[in-house]
mmCIF file of C-alpha atoms and ligand atoms in Angstrom:
data_model
loop_
_atom_site.group_PDB
_atom_site.id
_atom_site.type_symbol
_atom_site.label_atom_id
_atom_site.label_comp_id
_atom_site.label_asym_id
_atom_site.label_seq_id
_atom_site.Cartn_x
_atom_site.Cartn_y
_atom_site.Cartn_z
ATOM 1 C CA MET A 1 -17.659 0.467 -4.450
ATOM 2 C CA ARG A 2 -18.039 -3.086 -3.214
ATOM 3 C CA VAL A 3 -17.577 -3.589 0.510
ATOM 4 C CA LEU A 4 -16.667 -6.961 2.004
ATOM 5 C CA VAL A 5 -17.041 -7.144 5.779
ATOM 6 C CA MET A 6 -15.031 -10.036 7.184
ATOM 7 C CA PRO A 7 -15.413 -11.387 10.720
ATOM 8 C CA ASP A 8 -11.822 -10.713 11.773
ATOM 9 C CA TYR A 9 -8.295 -9.835 10.694
ATOM 10 C CA ARG A 10 -7.418 -13.381 9.683
ATOM 11 C CA THR A 11 -10.325 -13.749 7.284
ATOM 12 C CA LEU A 12 -9.697 -10.242 5.934
ATOM 13 C CA SER A 13 -6.074 -11.201 5.221
ATOM 14 C CA LYS A 14 -7.139 -14.417 3.494
ATOM 15 C CA ALA A 15 -9.708 -12.588 1.350
ATOM 16 C CA ALA A 16 -7.122 -10.004 0.272
ATOM 17 C CA ALA A 17 -4.547 -12.696 -0.514
ATOM 18 C CA GLU A 18 -7.105 -14.717 -2.481
ATOM 19 C CA LEU A 19 -7.991 -11.721 -4.585
ATOM 20 C CA PHE A 20 -4.317 -11.057 -5.291
ATOM 21 C CA THR A 21 -3.609 -14.709 -6.017
ATOM 22 C CA LYS A 22 -6.471 -14.946 -8.483
ATOM 23 C CA ALA A 23 -5.273 -11.826 -10.312
ATOM 24 C CA LEU A 24 -1.699 -13.165 -10.464
ATOM 25 C CA ARG A 25 -2.800 -16.561 -11.767
ATOM 26 C CA ILE A 26 -4.858 -14.920 -14.525
ATOM 27 C CA LYS A 27 -2.067 -12.474 -15.397
ATOM 28 C CA PRO A 28 1.390 -13.728 -14.378
ATOM 29 C CA ASN A 29 2.973 -10.361 -15.301
ATOM 30 C CA LEU A 30 0.505 -8.462 -13.110
ATOM 31 C CA LYS A 31 1.484 -4.870 -12.253
ATOM 32 C CA ALA A 32 0.715 -4.502 -8.570
ATOM 33 C CA GLY A 33 0.730 -1.485 -6.259
ATOM 34 C CA LEU A 34 1.749 -2.658 -2.796
ATOM 35 C CA PRO A 35 1.332 -1.205 0.707
ATOM 36 C CA THR A 36 3.346 -1.475 3.901
ATOM 37 C CA GLY A 37 2.229 -1.013 7.529
ATOM 38 C CA ASN A 38 0.535 -3.384 9.955
ATOM 39 C CA THR A 39 -2.611 -4.057 7.950
ATOM 40 C CA PRO A 40 -1.139 -6.038 5.020
ATOM 41 C CA LEU A 41 1.111 -8.266 7.152
ATOM 42 C CA GLY A 42 -1.456 -11.086 7.278
ATOM 43 C CA MET A 43 -2.016 -10.872 3.516
ATOM 44 C CA TYR A 44 1.727 -11.133 2.850
ATOM 45 C CA GLU A 45 1.937 -14.159 5.160
ATOM 46 C CA GLU A 46 -0.814 -15.820 3.140
ATOM 47 C CA LEU A 47 0.933 -15.032 -0.143
ATOM 48 C CA VAL A 48 4.189 -16.530 1.115
ATOM 49 C CA ARG A 49 2.251 -19.619 2.191
ATOM 50 C CA SER A 50 0.631 -19.880 -1.265
ATOM 51 C CA HIS A 51 4.066 -19.690 -2.846
ATOM 52 C CA ARG A 52 5.437 -22.451 -0.603
ATOM 53 C CA GLU A 53 2.444 -24.763 -0.598
ATOM 54 C CA ASP A 54 0.643 -24.064 -3.865
ATOM 55 C CA HIS A 55 3.612 -22.965 -6.013
ATOM 56 C CA LEU A 56 2.158 -19.509 -6.627
ATOM 57 C CA ASP A 57 4.589 -18.018 -9.155
ATOM 58 C CA PHE A 58 5.840 -14.455 -8.613
ATOM 59 C CA SER A 59 8.569 -14.536 -11.260
ATOM 60 C CA GLU A 60 6.844 -12.205 -13.722
ATOM 61 C CA LEU A 61 5.104 -9.957 -11.175
ATOM 62 C CA LEU A 62 5.943 -6.245 -11.346
ATOM 63 C CA THR A 63 5.532 -4.323 -8.109
ATOM 64 C CA PHE A 64 5.293 -0.635 -7.284
ATOM 65 C CA ASN A 65 5.265 0.271 -3.624
ATOM 66 C CA LEU A 66 3.044 3.149 -2.610
ATOM 67 C CA ASP A 67 5.609 5.125 -0.668
ATOM 68 C CA GLU A 68 8.901 5.286 1.233
ATOM 69 C CA TYR A 69 10.254 7.441 4.027
ATOM 70 C CA LEU A 70 12.575 10.233 2.946
ATOM 71 C CA GLY A 71 15.974 10.448 4.627
ATOM 72 C CA LEU A 72 16.315 6.782 5.616
ATOM 73 C CA PRO A 73 18.929 4.550 3.991
ATOM 74 C CA ALA A 74 17.202 1.703 2.114
ATOM 75 C CA ALA A 75 18.904 -0.766 4.477
ATOM 76 C CA HIS A 76 17.495 0.913 7.610
ATOM 77 C CA PRO A 77 15.478 -1.674 9.590
ATOM 78 C CA GLU A 78 12.341 0.512 9.412
ATOM 79 C CA SER A 79 12.567 1.462 5.729
ATOM 80 C CA TYR A 80 9.841 0.148 3.468
ATOM 81 C CA HIS A 81 12.577 -1.462 1.365
ATOM 82 C CA THR A 82 13.462 -3.565 4.408
ATOM 83 C CA TYR A 83 9.812 -4.240 5.215
ATOM 84 C CA MET A 84 9.111 -5.558 1.716
ATOM 85 C CA SER A 85 12.233 -7.747 1.656
ATOM 86 C CA ARG A 86 11.408 -9.208 5.046
ATOM 87 C CA HIS A 87 7.693 -9.839 4.580
ATOM 88 C CA LEU A 88 7.472 -10.745 0.894
ATOM 89 C CA PHE A 89 10.329 -10.301 -1.538
ATOM 90 C CA ASP A 90 12.902 -12.496 0.226
ATOM 91 C CA GLN A 91 10.371 -15.279 0.664
ATOM 92 C CA VAL A 92 8.937 -15.698 -2.833
ATOM 93 C CA ASN A 93 10.415 -15.990 -6.343
ATOM 94 C CA VAL A 94 10.151 -12.347 -7.394
ATOM 95 C CA SER A 95 12.707 -11.027 -9.860
ATOM 96 C CA ALA A 96 14.713 -8.139 -8.349
ATOM 97 C CA ALA A 97 14.536 -6.148 -11.593
ATOM 98 C CA ASN A 98 10.725 -6.123 -11.359
ATOM 99 C CA LEU A 99 10.497 -4.477 -7.936
ATOM 100 C CA HIS A 100 9.988 -0.738 -7.569
ATOM 101 C CA ILE A 101 10.058 1.290 -4.372
ATOM 102 C CA PRO A 102 10.719 5.036 -4.274
ATOM 103 C CA ASP A 103 14.313 5.754 -3.262
ATOM 104 C CA GLY A 104 14.173 7.920 -0.157
ATOM 105 C CA SER A 105 17.758 7.428 0.918
ATOM 106 C CA PRO A 106 19.788 10.450 2.093
ATOM 107 C CA GLY A 107 21.104 12.527 -0.777
ATOM 108 C CA THR A 108 18.316 11.543 -3.157
ATOM 109 C CA ASP A 109 16.762 14.413 -5.117
ATOM 110 C CA PRO A 110 13.083 13.816 -4.278
ATOM 111 C CA ASP A 111 11.758 15.673 -7.330
ATOM 112 C CA ALA A 112 13.921 13.725 -9.760
ATOM 113 C CA GLU A 113 13.154 10.472 -7.953
ATOM 114 C CA SER A 114 9.399 11.168 -8.033
ATOM 115 C CA ALA A 115 9.487 11.897 -11.768
ATOM 116 C CA ARG A 116 11.526 8.743 -12.362
ATOM 117 C CA TYR A 117 9.019 6.716 -10.334
ATOM 118 C CA GLU A 118 6.029 8.036 -12.257
ATOM 119 C CA LYS A 119 7.791 7.202 -15.499
ATOM 120 C CA SER A 120 8.512 3.647 -14.362
ATOM 121 C CA ILE A 121 4.774 3.162 -13.721
ATOM 122 C CA GLN A 122 3.902 4.645 -17.131
ATOM 123 C CA ASP A 123 6.545 2.516 -18.855
ATOM 124 C CA ALA A 124 5.022 -0.599 -17.313
ATOM 125 C CA GLY A 125 1.635 0.335 -18.785
ATOM 126 C CA GLY A 126 0.080 1.392 -15.477
ATOM 127 C CA ILE A 127 -0.971 -0.525 -12.384
ATOM 128 C CA ASP A 128 -3.512 -3.356 -12.680
ATOM 129 C CA LEU A 129 -4.232 -3.958 -9.020
ATOM 130 C CA LEU A 130 -3.343 -1.563 -6.226
ATOM 131 C CA ILE A 131 -3.737 -2.511 -2.595
ATOM 132 C CA VAL A 132 -3.836 0.237 -0.011
ATOM 133 C CA GLY A 133 -4.467 0.692 3.699
ATOM 134 C CA ILE A 134 -6.045 3.696 5.359
ATOM 135 C CA GLY A 135 -4.795 5.914 8.175
ATOM 136 C CA ALA A 136 -6.945 6.894 11.136
ATOM 137 C CA ASN A 137 -6.938 10.351 9.503
ATOM 138 C CA ALA A 138 -8.143 8.714 6.244
ATOM 139 C CA HIS A 139 -4.805 9.182 4.458
ATOM 140 C CA ILE A 140 -3.986 6.712 1.714
ATOM 141 C CA ALA A 141 -0.339 5.991 1.020
ATOM 142 C CA PHE A 142 1.190 9.202 2.461
ATOM 143 C CA ASN A 143 -1.443 11.465 0.942
ATOM 144 C CA GLU A 144 -2.426 13.311 4.091
ATOM 145 C CA PRO A 145 -5.648 15.344 4.416
ATOM 146 C CA GLY A 146 -5.604 18.211 1.922
ATOM 147 C CA ALA A 147 -3.712 16.313 -0.798
ATOM 148 C CA ALA A 148 -5.035 17.239 -4.244
ATOM 149 C CA PHE A 149 -6.924 14.468 -6.013
ATOM 150 C CA ASP A 150 -4.771 15.002 -9.119
ATOM 151 C CA SER A 151 -1.458 14.909 -7.225
ATOM 152 C CA ARG A 152 1.370 12.749 -8.578
ATOM 153 C CA THR A 153 4.303 10.996 -6.938
ATOM 154 C CA ARG A 154 6.108 13.637 -4.878
ATOM 155 C CA ARG A 155 7.857 14.613 -1.656
ATOM 156 C CA VAL A 156 5.407 15.189 1.201
ATOM 157 C CA ASP A 157 5.461 16.239 4.852
ATOM 158 C CA LEU A 158 3.875 13.646 7.135
ATOM 159 C CA ALA A 159 0.965 14.676 9.361
ATOM 160 C CA PRO A 160 1.800 14.970 13.087
ATOM 161 C CA GLU A 161 -0.387 11.916 13.913
ATOM 162 C CA THR A 162 1.349 9.896 11.194
ATOM 163 C CA ILE A 163 4.756 10.758 12.690
ATOM 164 C CA ARG A 164 3.493 9.888 16.185
ATOM 165 C CA ASN A 165 2.268 6.503 14.912
ATOM 166 C CA ALA A 166 5.565 5.802 13.172
ATOM 167 C CA GLN A 167 7.529 6.755 16.281
ATOM 168 C CA GLN A 168 6.569 3.480 18.009
ATOM 169 C CA HIS A 169 8.777 1.648 15.486
ATOM 170 C CA PHE A 170 11.752 4.001 15.802
ATOM 171 C CA GLY A 171 12.385 3.888 19.553
ATOM 172 C CA SER A 172 14.722 6.661 20.642
ATOM 173 C CA GLU A 173 15.549 7.597 17.046
ATOM 174 C CA GLN A 174 13.431 10.427 15.558
ATOM 175 C CA ALA A 175 10.870 8.976 13.110
ATOM 176 C CA PRO A 176 11.017 10.434 9.592
ATOM 177 C CA THR A 177 8.891 13.507 8.970
ATOM 178 C CA GLU A 178 8.905 13.357 5.166
ATOM 179 C CA ALA A 179 8.265 10.763 2.507
ATOM 180 C CA ILE A 180 7.976 10.153 -1.212
ATOM 181 C CA THR A 181 4.481 8.921 -2.019
ATOM 182 C CA MET A 182 2.420 8.042 -5.052
ATOM 183 C CA GLY A 183 -0.078 10.860 -5.523
ATOM 184 C CA MET A 184 -3.838 10.589 -5.363
ATOM 185 C CA GLY A 185 -3.937 10.918 -9.146
ATOM 186 C CA THR A 186 -1.375 8.125 -9.502
ATOM 187 C CA ILE A 187 -3.402 5.864 -7.220
ATOM 188 C CA LEU A 188 -6.727 6.639 -8.903
ATOM 189 C CA GLU A 189 -5.287 5.610 -12.287
ATOM 190 C CA ALA A 190 -4.849 2.017 -11.106
ATOM 191 C CA ARG A 191 -7.323 -0.205 -12.931
ATOM 192 C CA ARG A 192 -8.481 -1.898 -9.738
ATOM 193 C CA ILE A 193 -8.061 -0.784 -6.117
ATOM 194 C CA VAL A 194 -8.423 -2.825 -2.945
ATOM 195 C CA LEU A 195 -8.725 -0.920 0.328
ATOM 196 C CA LEU A 196 -7.894 -2.832 3.510
ATOM 197 C CA ALA A 197 -8.899 -1.697 6.991
ATOM 198 C CA SER A 198 -8.754 -3.537 10.277
ATOM 199 C CA GLY A 199 -9.506 -2.508 13.827
ATOM 200 C CA GLU A 200 -11.614 -0.054 15.736
ATOM 201 C CA SER A 201 -9.093 2.765 15.279
ATOM 202 C CA LYS A 202 -9.993 2.804 11.574
ATOM 203 C CA ALA A 203 -13.797 2.746 11.956
ATOM 204 C CA HIS A 204 -14.287 6.497 11.772
ATOM 205 C CA ALA A 205 -11.966 6.859 8.768
ATOM 206 C CA VAL A 206 -13.714 3.978 6.966
ATOM 207 C CA GLU A 207 -17.126 5.502 7.571
ATOM 208 C CA ARG A 208 -16.010 8.889 6.245
ATOM 209 C CA ALA A 209 -14.175 7.342 3.278
ATOM 210 C CA LEU A 210 -17.061 5.137 2.147
ATOM 211 C CA HIS A 211 -20.125 7.135 3.093
ATOM 212 C CA GLY A 212 -19.041 10.739 3.670
ATOM 213 C CA PRO A 213 -18.679 13.553 1.159
ATOM 214 C CA VAL A 214 -15.882 13.277 -1.404
ATOM 215 C CA THR A 215 -13.399 15.846 -0.135
ATOM 216 C CA THR A 216 -9.642 16.307 -0.048
ATOM 217 C CA SER A 217 -9.870 16.566 3.746
ATOM 218 C CA VAL A 218 -10.714 12.826 3.636
ATOM 219 C CA PRO A 219 -8.201 11.514 1.068
ATOM 220 C CA ALA A 220 -9.679 7.997 0.952
ATOM 221 C CA SER A 221 -13.091 9.431 -0.005
ATOM 222 C CA ALA A 222 -11.616 9.902 -3.502
ATOM 223 C CA LEU A 223 -12.021 6.155 -3.948
ATOM 224 C CA GLN A 224 -15.777 6.742 -4.282
ATOM 225 C CA MET A 225 -15.003 8.272 -7.701
ATOM 226 C CA HIS A 226 -13.173 5.173 -8.930
ATOM 227 C CA PRO A 227 -15.179 2.604 -10.930
ATOM 228 C CA ASN A 228 -13.461 -0.519 -9.602
ATOM 229 C CA VAL A 229 -12.817 -0.468 -5.872
ATOM 230 C CA ILE A 230 -13.349 -3.175 -3.321
ATOM 231 C CA ALA A 231 -13.025 -2.381 0.379
ATOM 232 C CA ILE A 232 -12.199 -5.367 2.573
ATOM 233 C CA VAL A 233 -12.745 -4.471 6.217
ATOM 234 C CA ASP A 234 -13.132 -6.452 9.396
ATOM 235 C CA GLU A 235 -16.129 -6.055 11.654
ATOM 236 C CA THR A 236 -14.419 -3.602 13.984
ATOM 237 C CA ALA A 237 -13.200 -1.315 11.163
ATOM 238 C CA GLY A 238 -16.594 -1.637 9.458
ATOM 239 C CA GLY A 239 -18.497 -1.043 12.679
ATOM 240 C CA LYS A 240 -19.841 2.319 11.615
HETATM 241 P P1 PGA B 301 -1.373 0.537 9.182
HETATM 242 O O1 PGA B 301 -1.210 1.850 8.324
HETATM 243 O O2 PGA B 301 -1.659 -0.570 8.243
HETATM 244 O O3 PGA B 301 -0.050 0.374 9.882
HETATM 245 O O4 PGA B 301 -2.509 0.775 10.129
HETATM 246 C C1 PGA B 301 -2.150 2.101 7.331
HETATM 247 C C2 PGA B 301 -1.899 3.473 6.778
HETATM 248 O O5 PGA B 301 -1.558 4.390 7.539
HETATM 249 O O6 PGA B 301 -2.068 3.648 5.568
#
């Protein structure tokens, strides 16, 4: 695994966006796995800027988001559908038919949806470049500690700390407790993986993921088994 330690969040975001931009320029119909959360916000800002200023073309890009809350309407302000529209999709020239996010809206059958999602990834020929953050508990996507390394897209219960973290965005409304997430096996099949981590709260997880034993109790440690991973961390997240 290559590790890039950047001085701060801004330079981390620029490095991640540059890597993505390069991949998209080489392969306009890139198949990308995309994250949500706080960490990638700076990268998305940079990508929007590249579209506006440097005419970066997203028209043939295929995207597969890592996960979505279960039980939230897609139009809910805190859904990952809304997040992606707001921070990327509404601001660049993506084609709506090329965008994939698990459907977690009420009434969805999570097993059928998960199978459908896996098939859409297979039908696209797999993911070229997958970008992922890391939780303080070392989860990746919503694969919480204990998730099997060969798990596929499926319904999962969120860890108590993950729900607590999400609660800050939901105010008085109860944050979701379940999600549909790509599995560890799904993620590990991506041809290239970029792990992003920023801030002191991630330092322990980054240390365990990069240098600790490979174990399902540290989901991100599975990345050590992948032949083409680059971790881009800032100095605080990389402090250990
Ligand atoms: P964050 O979440 O980017 O909001 O810190 C990362 C994650 O939990 O995967």
